[in-house]
Short mmCIF file of C-alpha atoms in Angstrom, two decimals:
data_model
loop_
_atom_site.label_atom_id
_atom_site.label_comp_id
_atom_site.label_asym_id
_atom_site.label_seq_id
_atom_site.Cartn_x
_atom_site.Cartn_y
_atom_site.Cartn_z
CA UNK Z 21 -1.99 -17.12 -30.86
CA UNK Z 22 0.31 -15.86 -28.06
CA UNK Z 23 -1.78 -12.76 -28.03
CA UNK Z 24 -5.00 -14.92 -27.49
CA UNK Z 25 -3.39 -16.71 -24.61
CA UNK Z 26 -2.53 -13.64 -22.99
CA UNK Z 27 -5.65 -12.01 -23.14
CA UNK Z 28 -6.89 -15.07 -21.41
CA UNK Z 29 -4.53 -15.32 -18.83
CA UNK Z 30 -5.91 -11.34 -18.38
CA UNK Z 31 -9.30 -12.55 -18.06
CA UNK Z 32 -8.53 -15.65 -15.97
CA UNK Z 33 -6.94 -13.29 -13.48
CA UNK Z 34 -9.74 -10.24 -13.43
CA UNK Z 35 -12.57 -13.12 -13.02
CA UNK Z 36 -10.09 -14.61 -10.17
CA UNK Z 37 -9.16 -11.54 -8.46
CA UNK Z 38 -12.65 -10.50 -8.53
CA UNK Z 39 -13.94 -13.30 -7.09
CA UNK Z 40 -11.31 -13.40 -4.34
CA UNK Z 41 -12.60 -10.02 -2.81
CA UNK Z 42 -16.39 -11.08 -4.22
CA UNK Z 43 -17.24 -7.13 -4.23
CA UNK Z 44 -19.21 -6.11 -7.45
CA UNK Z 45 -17.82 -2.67 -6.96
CA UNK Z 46 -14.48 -3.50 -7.24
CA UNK Z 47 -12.54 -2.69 -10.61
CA UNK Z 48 -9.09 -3.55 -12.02
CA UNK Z 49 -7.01 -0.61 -13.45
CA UNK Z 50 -5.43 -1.85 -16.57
CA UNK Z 51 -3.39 0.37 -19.24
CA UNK Z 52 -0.42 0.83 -21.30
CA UNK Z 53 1.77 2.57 -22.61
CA UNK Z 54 4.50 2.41 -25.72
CA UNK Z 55 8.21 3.25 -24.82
CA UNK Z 56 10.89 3.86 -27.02
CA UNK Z 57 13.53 1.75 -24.81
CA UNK Z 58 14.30 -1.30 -24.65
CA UNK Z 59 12.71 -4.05 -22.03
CA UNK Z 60 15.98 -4.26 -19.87
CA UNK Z 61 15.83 -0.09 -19.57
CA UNK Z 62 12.19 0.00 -19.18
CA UNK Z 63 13.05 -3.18 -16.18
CA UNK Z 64 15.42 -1.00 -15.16
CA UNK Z 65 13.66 1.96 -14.21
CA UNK Z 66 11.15 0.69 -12.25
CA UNK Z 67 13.22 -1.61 -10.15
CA UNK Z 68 16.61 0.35 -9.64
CA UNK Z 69 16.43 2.01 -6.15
CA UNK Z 70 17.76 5.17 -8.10
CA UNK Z 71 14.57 5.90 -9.82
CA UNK Z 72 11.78 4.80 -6.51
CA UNK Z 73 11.52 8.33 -5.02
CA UNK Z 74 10.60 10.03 -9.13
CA UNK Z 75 8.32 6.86 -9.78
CA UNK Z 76 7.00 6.79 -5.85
CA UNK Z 77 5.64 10.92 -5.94
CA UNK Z 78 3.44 10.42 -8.86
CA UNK Z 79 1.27 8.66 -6.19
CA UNK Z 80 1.85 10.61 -3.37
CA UNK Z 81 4.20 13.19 -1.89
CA UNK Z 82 7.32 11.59 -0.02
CA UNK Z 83 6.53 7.98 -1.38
CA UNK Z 84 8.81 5.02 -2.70
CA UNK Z 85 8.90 1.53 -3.15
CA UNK Z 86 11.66 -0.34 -1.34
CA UNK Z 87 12.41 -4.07 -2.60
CA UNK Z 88 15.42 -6.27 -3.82
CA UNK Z 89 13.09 -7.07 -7.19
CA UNK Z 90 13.66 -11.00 -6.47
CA UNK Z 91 10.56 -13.85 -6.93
CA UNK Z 92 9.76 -14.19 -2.83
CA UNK Z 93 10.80 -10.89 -1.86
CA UNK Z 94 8.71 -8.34 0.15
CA UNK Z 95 8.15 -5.29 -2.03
CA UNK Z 96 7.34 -2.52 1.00
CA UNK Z 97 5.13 0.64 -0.14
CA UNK Z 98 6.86 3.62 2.11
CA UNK Z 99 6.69 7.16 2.89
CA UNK Z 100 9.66 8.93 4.03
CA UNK Z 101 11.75 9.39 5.85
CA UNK Z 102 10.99 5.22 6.98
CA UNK Z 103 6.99 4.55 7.23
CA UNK Z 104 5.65 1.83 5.77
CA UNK Z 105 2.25 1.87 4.61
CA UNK Z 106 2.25 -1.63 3.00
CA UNK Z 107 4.13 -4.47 1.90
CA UNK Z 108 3.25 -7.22 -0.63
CA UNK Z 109 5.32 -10.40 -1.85
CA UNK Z 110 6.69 -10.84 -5.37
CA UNK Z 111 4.57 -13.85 -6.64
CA UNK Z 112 5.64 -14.33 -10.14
CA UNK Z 113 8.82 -12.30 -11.62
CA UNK Z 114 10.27 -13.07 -15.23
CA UNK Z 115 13.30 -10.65 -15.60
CA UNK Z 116 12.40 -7.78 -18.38
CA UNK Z 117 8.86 -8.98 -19.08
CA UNK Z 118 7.06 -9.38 -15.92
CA UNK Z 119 6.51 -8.56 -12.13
CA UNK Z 120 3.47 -9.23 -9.77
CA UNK Z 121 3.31 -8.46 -6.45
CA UNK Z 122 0.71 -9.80 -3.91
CA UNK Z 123 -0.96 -7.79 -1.28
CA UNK Z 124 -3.46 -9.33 1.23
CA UNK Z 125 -4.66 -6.33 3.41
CA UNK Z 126 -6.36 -8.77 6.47
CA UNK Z 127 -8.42 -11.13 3.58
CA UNK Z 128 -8.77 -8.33 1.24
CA UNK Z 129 -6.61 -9.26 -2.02
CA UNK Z 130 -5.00 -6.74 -3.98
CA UNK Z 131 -2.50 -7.21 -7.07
CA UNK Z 132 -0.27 -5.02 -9.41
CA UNK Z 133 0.64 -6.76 -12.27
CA UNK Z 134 3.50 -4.70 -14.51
CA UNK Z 135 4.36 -6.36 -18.28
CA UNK Z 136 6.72 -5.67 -21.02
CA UNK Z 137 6.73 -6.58 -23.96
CA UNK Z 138 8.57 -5.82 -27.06
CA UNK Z 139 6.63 -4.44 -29.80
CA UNK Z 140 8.81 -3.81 -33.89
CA UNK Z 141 10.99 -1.49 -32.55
CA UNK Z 142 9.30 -0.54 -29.45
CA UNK Z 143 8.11 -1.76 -25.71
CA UNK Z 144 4.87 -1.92 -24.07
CA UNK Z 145 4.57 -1.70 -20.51
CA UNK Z 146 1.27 -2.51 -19.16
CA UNK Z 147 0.11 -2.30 -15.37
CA UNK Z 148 -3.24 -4.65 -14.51
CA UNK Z 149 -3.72 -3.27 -10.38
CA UNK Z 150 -6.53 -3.48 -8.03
CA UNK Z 151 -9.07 -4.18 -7.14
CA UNK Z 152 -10.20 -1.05 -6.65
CA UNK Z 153 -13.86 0.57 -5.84
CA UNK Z 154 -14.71 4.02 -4.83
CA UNK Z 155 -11.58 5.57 -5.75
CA UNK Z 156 -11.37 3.84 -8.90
CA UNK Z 157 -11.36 7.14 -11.12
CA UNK Z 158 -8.15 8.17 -9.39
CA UNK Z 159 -6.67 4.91 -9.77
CA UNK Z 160 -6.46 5.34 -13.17
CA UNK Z 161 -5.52 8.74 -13.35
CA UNK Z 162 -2.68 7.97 -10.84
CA UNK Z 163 -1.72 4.51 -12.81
CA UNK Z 164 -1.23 6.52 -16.23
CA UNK Z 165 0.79 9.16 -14.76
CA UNK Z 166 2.76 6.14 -13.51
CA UNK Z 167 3.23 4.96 -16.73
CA UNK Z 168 3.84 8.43 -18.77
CA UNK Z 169 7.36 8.79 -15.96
CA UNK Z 170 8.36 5.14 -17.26
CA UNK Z 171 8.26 6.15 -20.47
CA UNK Z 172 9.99 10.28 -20.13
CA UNK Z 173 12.36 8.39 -17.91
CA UNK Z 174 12.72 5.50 -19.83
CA UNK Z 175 13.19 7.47 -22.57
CA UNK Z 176 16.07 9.43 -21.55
#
């Protein structure tokens, strides 16, 4: 049942978001990935400042995320050595499980959505991001290379 619910929370959101921008181009990135870690290291590695310049070049040379990880807080997309490229806000947060952050680009919504969740003896992180249009394709290559240095890192 709890696996019903959240696939239609998933589809809730998607019909939302895509609404919002009301662009039949636009696409939502969604994938996952199964870690041998726990939640709290999985949590760990994407929100300790330690680990923001590894996870930050799989998009792009020089970039890193810069945020205190609290519901509220500004969660600032940068390039170094200090340029920020965009910031969002932390809308919903639930400590090991679940992070969203909010971007609104002048009326043009955008959301990354990251999820853990345990799984017998493993975790599943899942990212839900965009949306996205022309450089969809790239998205998702990007957003799975994301994922595969969670998990190597995670892994440790």
């Amino acid at each position: 049942m709890k696996s019903l619910a959240k696939k239609l929370v998933l589809l809730l959101t998607i019909v939302s978001c895509n609404s919002i921008n009301n662009s039949k181009e636009s696409k939502m990135v969604l994938n996952s990935i199964e870690i041998h870690a726990t939640p709290a290291k999985i949590w760990d590695i994407i929100t300790n400042k330690s680990y923001t310049k590894e996870l930050g070049n799989v998009f792009d040379k020089n970039a890193f995320i810069e945020s205190d990880w609290e519901l509220g807080s500004k969660v600032h997309f940068k390039y170094e050595p200090n340029k920020t490229v965009s910031t969002g806000i932390i809308g919903k947060l639930v400590k090991n499980k679940m992070i969203q952050i909010d971007y609104d680009f002048s009326g043009f919504k955008y959301v990354e959505k990251y999820t853990i969740e345990t799984k017998n003896s493993t975790s599943k992180l899942s990212i839900y991001a965009g949306p996205y249009t022309s450089d969809f394709e790239a998205q998702k290559t990007v957003w799975l290379n994301w994922l595969l240095k969670v998990k190597e890192l995670s892994e440790k």
